[in-house]
mmCIF file of C-alpha atoms in Angstrom:
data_model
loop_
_atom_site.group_PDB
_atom_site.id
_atom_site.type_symbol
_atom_site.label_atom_id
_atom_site.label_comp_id
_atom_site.label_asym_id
_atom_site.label_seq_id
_atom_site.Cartn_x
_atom_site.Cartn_y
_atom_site.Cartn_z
ATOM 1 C CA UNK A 156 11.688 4.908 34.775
ATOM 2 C CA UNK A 157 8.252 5.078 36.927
ATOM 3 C CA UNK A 158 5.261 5.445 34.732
ATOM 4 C CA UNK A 159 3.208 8.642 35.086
ATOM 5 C CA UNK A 160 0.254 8.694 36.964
ATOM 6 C CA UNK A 161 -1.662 11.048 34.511
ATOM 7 C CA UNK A 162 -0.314 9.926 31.193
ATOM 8 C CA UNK A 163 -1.947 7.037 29.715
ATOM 9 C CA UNK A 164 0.545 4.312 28.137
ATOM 10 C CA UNK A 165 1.595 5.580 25.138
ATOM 11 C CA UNK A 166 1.716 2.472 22.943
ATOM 12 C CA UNK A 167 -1.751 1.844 24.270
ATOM 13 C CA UNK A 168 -2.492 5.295 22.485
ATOM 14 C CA UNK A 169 -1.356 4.609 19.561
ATOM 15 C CA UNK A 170 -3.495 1.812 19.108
ATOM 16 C CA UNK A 171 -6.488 3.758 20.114
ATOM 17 C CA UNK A 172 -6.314 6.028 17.807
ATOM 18 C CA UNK A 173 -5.642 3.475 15.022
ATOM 19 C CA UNK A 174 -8.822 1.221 16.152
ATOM 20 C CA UNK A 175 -11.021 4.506 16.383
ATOM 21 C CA UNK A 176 -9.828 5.619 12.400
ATOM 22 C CA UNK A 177 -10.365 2.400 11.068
ATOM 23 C CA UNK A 178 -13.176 1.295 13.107
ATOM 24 C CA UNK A 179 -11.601 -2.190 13.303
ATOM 25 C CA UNK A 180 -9.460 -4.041 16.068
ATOM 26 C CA UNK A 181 -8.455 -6.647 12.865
ATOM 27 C CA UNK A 182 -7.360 -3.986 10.333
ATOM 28 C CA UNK A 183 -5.266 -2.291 13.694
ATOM 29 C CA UNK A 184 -3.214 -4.419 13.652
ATOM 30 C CA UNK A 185 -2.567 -5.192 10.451
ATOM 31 C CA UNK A 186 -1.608 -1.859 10.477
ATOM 32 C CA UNK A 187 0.754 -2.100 13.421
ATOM 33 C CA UNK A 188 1.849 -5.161 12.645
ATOM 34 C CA UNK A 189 0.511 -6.918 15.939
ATOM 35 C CA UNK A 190 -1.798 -9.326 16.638
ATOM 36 C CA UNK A 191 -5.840 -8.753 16.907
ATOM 37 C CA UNK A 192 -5.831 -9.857 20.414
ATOM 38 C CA UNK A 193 -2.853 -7.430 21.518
ATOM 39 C CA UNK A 194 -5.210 -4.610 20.093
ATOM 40 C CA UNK A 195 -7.838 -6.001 22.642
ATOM 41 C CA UNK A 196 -4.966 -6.034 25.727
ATOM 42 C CA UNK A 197 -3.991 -2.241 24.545
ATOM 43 C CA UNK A 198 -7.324 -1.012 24.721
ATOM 44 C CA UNK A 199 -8.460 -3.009 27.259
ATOM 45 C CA UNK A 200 -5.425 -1.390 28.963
ATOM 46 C CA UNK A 201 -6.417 1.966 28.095
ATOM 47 C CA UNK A 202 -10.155 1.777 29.468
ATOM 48 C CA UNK A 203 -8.654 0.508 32.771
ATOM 49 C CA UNK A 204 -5.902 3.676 33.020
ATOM 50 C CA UNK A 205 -9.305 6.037 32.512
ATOM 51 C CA UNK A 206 -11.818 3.968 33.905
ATOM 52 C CA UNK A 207 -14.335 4.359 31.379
ATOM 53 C CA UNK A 208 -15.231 2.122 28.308
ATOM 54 C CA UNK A 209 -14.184 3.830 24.820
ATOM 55 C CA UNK A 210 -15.940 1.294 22.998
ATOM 56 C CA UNK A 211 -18.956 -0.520 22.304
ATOM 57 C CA UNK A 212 -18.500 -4.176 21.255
ATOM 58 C CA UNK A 213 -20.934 -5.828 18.435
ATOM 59 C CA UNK A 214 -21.278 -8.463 17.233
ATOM 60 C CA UNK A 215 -19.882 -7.732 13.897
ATOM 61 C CA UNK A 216 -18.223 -4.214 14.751
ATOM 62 C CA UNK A 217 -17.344 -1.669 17.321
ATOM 63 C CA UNK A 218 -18.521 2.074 18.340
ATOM 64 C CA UNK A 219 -17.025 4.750 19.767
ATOM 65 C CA UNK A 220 -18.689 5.443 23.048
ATOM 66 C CA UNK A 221 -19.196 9.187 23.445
ATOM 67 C CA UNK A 222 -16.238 9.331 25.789
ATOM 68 C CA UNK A 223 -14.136 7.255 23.422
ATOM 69 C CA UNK A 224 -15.080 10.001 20.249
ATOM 70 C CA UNK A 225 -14.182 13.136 22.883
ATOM 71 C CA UNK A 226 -11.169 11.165 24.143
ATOM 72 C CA UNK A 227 -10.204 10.537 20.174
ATOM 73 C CA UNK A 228 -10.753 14.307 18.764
ATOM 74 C CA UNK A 229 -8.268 15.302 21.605
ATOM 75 C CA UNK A 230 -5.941 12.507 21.866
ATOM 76 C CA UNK A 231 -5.775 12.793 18.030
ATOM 77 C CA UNK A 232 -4.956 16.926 18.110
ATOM 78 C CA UNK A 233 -2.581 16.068 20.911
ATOM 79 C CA UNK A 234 -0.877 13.468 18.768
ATOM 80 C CA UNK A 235 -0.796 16.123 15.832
ATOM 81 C CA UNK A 236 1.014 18.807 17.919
ATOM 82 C CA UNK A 237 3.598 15.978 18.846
ATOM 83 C CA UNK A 238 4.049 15.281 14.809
ATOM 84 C CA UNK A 239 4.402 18.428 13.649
ATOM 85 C CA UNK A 240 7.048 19.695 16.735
ATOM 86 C CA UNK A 241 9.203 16.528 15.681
ATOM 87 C CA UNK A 242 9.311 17.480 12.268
ATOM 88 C CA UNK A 243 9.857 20.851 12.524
ATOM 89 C CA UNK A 244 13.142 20.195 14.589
ATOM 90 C CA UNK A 245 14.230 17.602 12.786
ATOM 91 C CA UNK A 246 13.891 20.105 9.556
ATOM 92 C CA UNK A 247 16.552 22.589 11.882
ATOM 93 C CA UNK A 248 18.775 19.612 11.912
ATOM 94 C CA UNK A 249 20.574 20.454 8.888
ATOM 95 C CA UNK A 250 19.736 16.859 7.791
ATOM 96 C CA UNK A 251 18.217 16.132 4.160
ATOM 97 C CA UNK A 252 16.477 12.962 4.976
ATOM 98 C CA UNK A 253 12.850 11.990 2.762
ATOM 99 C CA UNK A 254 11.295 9.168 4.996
ATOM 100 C CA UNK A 255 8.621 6.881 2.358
ATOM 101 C CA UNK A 256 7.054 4.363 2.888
ATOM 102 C CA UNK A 257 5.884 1.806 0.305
ATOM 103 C CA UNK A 258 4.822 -1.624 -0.573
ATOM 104 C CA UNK A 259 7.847 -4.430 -0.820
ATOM 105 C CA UNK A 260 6.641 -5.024 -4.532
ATOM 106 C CA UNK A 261 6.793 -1.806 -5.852
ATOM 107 C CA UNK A 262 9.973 -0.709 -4.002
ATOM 108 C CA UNK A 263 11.893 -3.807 -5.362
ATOM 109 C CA UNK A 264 10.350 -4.079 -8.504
ATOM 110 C CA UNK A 265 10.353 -0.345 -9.765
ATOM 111 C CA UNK A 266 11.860 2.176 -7.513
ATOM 112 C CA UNK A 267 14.938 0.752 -6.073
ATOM 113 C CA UNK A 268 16.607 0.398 -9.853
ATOM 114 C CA UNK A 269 16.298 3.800 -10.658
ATOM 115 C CA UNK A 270 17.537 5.253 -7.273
ATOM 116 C CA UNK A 271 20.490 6.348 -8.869
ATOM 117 C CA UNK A 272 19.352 8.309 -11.273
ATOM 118 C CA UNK A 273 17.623 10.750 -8.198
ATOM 119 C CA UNK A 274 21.215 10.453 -6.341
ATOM 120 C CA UNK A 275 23.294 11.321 -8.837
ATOM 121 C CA UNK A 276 20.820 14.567 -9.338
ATOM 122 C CA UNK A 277 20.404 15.206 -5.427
ATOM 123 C CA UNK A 278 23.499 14.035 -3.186
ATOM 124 C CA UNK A 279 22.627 15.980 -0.529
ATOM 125 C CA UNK A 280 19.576 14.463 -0.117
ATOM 126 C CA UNK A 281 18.849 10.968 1.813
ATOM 127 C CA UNK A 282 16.082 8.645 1.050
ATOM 128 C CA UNK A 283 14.717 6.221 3.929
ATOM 129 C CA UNK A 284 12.766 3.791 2.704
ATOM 130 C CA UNK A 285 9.861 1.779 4.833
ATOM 131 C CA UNK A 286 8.655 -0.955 2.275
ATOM 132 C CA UNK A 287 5.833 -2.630 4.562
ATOM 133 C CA UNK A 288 2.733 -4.483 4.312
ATOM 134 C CA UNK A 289 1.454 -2.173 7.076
ATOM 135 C CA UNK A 290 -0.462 0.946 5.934
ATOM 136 C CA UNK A 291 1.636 4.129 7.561
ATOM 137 C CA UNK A 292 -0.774 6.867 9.256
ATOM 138 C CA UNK A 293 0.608 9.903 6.425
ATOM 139 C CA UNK A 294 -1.971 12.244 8.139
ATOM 140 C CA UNK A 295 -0.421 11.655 11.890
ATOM 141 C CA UNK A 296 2.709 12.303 9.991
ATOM 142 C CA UNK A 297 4.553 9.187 10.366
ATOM 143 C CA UNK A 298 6.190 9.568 7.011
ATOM 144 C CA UNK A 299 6.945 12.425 4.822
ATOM 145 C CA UNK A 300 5.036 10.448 1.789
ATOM 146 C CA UNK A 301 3.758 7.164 0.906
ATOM 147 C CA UNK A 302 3.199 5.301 -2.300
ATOM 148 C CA UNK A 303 0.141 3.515 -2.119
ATOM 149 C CA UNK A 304 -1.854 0.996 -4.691
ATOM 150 C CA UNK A 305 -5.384 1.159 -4.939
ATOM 151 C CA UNK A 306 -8.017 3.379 -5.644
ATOM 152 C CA UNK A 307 -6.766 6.608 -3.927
ATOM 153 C CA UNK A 308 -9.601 6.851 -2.010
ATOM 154 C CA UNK A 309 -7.465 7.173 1.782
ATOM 155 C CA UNK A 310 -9.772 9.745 3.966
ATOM 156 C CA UNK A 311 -7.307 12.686 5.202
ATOM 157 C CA UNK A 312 -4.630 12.660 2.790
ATOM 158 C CA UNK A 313 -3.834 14.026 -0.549
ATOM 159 C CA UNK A 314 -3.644 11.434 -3.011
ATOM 160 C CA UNK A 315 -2.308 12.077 -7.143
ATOM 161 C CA UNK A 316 -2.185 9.138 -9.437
ATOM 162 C CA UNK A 317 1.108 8.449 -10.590
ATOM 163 C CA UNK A 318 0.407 5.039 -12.544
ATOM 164 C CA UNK A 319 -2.428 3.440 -13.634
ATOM 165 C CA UNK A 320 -1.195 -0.448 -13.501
ATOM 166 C CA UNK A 321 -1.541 -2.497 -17.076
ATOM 167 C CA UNK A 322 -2.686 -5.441 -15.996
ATOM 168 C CA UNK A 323 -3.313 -9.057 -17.480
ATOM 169 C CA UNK A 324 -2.592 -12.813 -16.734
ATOM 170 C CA UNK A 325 1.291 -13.873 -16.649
ATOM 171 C CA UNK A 326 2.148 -17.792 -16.555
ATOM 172 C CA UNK A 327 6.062 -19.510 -16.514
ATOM 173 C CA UNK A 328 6.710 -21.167 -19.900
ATOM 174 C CA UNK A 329 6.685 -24.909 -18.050
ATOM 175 C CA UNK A 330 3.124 -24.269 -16.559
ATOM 176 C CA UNK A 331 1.799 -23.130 -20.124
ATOM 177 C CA UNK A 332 3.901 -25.942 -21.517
ATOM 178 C CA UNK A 333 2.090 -28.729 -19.307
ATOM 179 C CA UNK A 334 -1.293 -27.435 -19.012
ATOM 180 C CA UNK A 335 -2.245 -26.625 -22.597
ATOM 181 C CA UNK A 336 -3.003 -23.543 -24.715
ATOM 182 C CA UNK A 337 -4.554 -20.502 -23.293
ATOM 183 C CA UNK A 338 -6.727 -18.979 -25.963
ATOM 184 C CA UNK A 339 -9.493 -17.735 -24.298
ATOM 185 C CA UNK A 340 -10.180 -16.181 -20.844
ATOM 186 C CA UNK A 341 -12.370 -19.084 -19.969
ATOM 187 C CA UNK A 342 -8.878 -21.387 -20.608
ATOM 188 C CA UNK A 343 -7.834 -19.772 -17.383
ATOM 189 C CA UNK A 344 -9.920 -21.975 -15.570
ATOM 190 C CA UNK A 345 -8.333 -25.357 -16.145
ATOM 191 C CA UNK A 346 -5.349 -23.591 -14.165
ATOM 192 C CA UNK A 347 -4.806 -22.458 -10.125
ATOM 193 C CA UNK A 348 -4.908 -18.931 -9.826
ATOM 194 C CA UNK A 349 -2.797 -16.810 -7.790
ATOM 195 C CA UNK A 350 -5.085 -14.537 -5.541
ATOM 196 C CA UNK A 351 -3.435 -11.505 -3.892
ATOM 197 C CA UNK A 352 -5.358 -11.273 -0.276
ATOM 198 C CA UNK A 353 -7.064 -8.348 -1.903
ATOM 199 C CA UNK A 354 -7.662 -9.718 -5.485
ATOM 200 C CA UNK A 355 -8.985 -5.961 -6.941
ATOM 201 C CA UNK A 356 -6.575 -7.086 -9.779
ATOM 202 C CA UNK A 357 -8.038 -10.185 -10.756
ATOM 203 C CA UNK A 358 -11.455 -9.002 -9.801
ATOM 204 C CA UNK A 359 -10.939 -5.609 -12.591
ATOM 205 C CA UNK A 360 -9.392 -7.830 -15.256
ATOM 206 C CA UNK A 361 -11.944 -10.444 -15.191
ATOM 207 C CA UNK A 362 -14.931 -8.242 -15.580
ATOM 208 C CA UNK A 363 -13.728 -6.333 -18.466
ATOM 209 C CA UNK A 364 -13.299 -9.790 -20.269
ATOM 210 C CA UNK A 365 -16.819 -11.408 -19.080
ATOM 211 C CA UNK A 366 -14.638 -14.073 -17.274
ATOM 212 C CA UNK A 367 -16.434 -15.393 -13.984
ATOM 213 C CA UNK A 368 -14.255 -16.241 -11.159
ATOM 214 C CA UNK A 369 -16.430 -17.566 -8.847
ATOM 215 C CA UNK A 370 -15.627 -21.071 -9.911
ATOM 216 C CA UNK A 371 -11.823 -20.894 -10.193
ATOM 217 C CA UNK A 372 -8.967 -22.794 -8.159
ATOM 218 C CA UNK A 373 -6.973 -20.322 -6.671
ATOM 219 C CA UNK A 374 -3.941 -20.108 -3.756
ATOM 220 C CA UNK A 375 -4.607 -17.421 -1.788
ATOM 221 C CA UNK A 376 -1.407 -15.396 -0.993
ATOM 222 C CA UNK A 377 0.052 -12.226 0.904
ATOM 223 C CA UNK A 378 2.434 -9.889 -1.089
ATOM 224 C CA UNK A 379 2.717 -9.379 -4.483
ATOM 225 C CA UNK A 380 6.320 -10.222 -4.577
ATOM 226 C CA UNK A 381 4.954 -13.678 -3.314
ATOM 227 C CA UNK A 382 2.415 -14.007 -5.496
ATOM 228 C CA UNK A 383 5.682 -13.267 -8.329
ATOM 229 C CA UNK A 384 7.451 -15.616 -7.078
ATOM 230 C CA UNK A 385 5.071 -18.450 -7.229
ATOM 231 C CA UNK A 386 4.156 -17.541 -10.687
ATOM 232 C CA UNK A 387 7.900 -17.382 -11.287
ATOM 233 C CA UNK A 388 7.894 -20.906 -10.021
ATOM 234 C CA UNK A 389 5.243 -22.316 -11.933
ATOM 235 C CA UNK A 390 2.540 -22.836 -8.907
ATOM 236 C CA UNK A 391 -0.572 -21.043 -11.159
ATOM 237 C CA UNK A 392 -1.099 -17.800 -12.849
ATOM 238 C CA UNK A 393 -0.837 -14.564 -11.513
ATOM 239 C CA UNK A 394 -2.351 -10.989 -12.741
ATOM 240 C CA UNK A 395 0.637 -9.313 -13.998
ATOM 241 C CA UNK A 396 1.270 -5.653 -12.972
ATOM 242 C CA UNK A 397 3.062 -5.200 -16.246
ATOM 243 C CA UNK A 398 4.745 -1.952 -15.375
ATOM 244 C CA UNK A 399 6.394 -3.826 -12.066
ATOM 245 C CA UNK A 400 7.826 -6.702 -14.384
ATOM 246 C CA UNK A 401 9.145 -5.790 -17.474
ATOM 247 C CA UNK A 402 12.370 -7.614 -17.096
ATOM 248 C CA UNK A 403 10.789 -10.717 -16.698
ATOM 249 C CA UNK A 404 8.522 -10.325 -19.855
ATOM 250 C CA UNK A 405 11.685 -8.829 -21.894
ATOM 251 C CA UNK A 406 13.815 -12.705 -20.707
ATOM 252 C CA UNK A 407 10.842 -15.392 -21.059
ATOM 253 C CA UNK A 408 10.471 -15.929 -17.594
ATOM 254 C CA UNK A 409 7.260 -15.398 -17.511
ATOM 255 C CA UNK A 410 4.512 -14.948 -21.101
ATOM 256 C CA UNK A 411 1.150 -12.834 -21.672
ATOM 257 C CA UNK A 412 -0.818 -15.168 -22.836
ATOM 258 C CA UNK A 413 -3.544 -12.213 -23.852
ATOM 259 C CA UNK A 414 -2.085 -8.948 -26.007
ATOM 260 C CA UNK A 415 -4.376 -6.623 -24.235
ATOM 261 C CA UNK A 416 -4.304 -5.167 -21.211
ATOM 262 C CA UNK A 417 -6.654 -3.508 -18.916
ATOM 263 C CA UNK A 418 -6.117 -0.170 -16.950
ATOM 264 C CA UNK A 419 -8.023 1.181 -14.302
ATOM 265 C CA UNK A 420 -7.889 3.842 -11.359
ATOM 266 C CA UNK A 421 -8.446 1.147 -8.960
ATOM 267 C CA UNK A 422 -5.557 -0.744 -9.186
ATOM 268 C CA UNK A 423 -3.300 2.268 -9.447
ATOM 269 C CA UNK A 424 -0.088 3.790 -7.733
ATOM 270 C CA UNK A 425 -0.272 6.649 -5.885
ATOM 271 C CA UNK A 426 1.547 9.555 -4.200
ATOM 272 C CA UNK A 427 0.164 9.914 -1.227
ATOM 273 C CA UNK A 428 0.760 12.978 1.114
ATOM 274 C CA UNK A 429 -0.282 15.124 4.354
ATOM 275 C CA UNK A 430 -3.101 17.453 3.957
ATOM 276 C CA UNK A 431 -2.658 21.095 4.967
ATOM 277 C CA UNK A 432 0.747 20.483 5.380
ATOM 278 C CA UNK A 433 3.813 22.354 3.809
ATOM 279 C CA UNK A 434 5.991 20.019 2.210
ATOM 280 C CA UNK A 435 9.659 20.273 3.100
ATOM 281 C CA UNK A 436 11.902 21.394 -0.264
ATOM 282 C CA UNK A 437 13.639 17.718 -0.149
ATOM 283 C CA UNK A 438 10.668 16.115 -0.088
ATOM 284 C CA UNK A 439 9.061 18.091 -2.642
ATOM 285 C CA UNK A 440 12.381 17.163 -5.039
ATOM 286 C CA UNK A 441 12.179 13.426 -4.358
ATOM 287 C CA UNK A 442 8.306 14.020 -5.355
ATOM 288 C CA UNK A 443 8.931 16.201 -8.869
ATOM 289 C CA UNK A 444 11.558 13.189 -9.416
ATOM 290 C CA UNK A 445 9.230 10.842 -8.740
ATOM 291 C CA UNK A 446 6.430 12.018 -11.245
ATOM 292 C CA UNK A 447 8.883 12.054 -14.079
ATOM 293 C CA UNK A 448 10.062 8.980 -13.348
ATOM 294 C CA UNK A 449 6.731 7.750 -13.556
ATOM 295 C CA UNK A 450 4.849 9.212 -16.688
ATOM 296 C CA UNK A 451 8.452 8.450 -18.262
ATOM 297 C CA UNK A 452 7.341 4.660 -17.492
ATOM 298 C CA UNK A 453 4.147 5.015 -18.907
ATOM 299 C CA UNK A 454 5.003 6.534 -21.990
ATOM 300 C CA UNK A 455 7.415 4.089 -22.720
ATOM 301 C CA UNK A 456 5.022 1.136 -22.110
ATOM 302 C CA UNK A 457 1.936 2.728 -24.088
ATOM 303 C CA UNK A 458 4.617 2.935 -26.755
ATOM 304 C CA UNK A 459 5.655 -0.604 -26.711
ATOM 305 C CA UNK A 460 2.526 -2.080 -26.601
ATOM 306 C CA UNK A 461 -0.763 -0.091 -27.706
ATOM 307 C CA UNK A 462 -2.911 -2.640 -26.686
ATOM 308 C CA UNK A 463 -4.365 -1.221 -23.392
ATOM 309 C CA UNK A 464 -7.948 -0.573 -22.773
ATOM 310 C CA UNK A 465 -9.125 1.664 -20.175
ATOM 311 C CA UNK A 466 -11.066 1.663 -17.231
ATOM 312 C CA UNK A 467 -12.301 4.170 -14.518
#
């Protein structure tokens, strides 16, 4: 197939319009899953097909030149129209299909066991799921909803907290066995700690107990099911997102050193959806589901515990 003359590459596009939301060629890609200097060919690319530059390089960031912010508002409308004609025909389709996409460590740790229970309510109704690392754009429409951790703070989406995460330190038996007592915060020290590549978690837990982190030993990982698994394996302690692991609390696999734990709107899950946008009636039963689901959760762990203390 020849290549138009008048349209620009389309995968060069999508990049654009991912570099001019997040105002980063590094965080692009980490989106899209490609490497930083494949965001440079793409645009690069694109400023060749149009002949004009879209951005201006610093040294520490980029700008949109004011050809690159026109080309953006329009590109990004354009891209809009092409979203909501797609979904609108797929909705004539007949087909019941929720598309979500979600983090590897919450879909295998939490929502994948309890499927079922949504099935046997809904059989006419099919889930997709997308657990990724990479962010997807809910506002271009690239899924019907996301569940997101964080703050909630995403700029042009609708975000509602479903869980505020219990957090506090989890160690294997053999590594508490071999490195001595934990008693105090400070004992955490002594020990590597496992650092997600956004530690908000450690970062929230340590300052509500005083503890200072800037002299710990830590290994620096990726994914939280990674940063599990190590802990699993005895390679240092990790914070423990208490209502992802239950099961290995409830066998010994892995021990709270500390009763309490803290909760705060920063390290949250959250329901993330399209602004302005009518949600379809099988998305909008996988979501009622999905808030049950959750304050059931949270009930059941404030119930079991009682030693949570709350943050914003």
């Amino acid at each position: 197939m020849r290549s138009s003359t008048t349209l620009p590459p389309l995968q060069a596009l999508r990049v654009f319009e991912a570099v001019a939301r997040l105002m980063s060629f590094r965080r692009a890609g980490e989106e899209l899953l490609i490497t930083q200097s494949a965001v440079s060919h793409h645009i690069r690319q694109l400023e060749e097909f149009l002949g004009l530059p879209l951005f201006v390089r610093k040294a520490r960031s980029i700008a949109l030149t004011s050809e690159g912010e026109e080309y953006r508002t329009r590109t990004s409308d354009a891209l809009r129209l092409i979203t909501a004609a797609t979904s609108d025909l797929r909705s004539r389709s007949g087909r019941n299909v929720v598309h979500i996409s979600l983090l590897p460590s919450f879909a295998a740790n939490w929502l994948v066991s309890r499927l079922h229970r949504f099935q046997s309510h809904h059989p006419h109704i099919d889930l997709e799921l997308d657990p990724s690392l990479r962010v997807a754009n809910v506002a271009a429409g690239e899924t019907d909803i996301a569940i997101r951790y964080g703050d909630g703070r995403w700029a042009g989406v609708d975000a509602r907290l479903l869980m505020a995460e219990q957090l506090s330190p989890v160690v294997s038996p053999m590594l508490l066995q071999s490195g001595g007592a934990i008693v105090t915060p400070q004992d955490l020290l002594r020990h590597t700690l496992l650092f997600a590549k956004k530690p908000v978690d450690w970062q929230v837990w340590a300052s509500a107990v005083g503890l200072d982190l800037s002299q710990a030993r830590s290994i620096q990982l990726t994914d939280y099911n990674i940063t599990l698994q190590a802990a699993l394996d005895g390679q240092g302690i990790a914070i423990g997102r208490m209502l992802l692991i239950p099961d290995h609390l409830r066998t010994g696999r892995l021990v709270q050193p500390f009763p309490q734990t803290i909760t705060s709107t920063r390290t949250a899950h959250w329901l993330v959806t399209q602004k302005d946008r009518k949600i379809a009636p099988a998305t909008q039963a996988f979501i009622d589901w999905l808030i049950s689901e959750t304050e059931a959760a949270v009930n059941q762990k404030h119930a079991a515990t009682g030693n949570d203390i709350a943050l914003p």
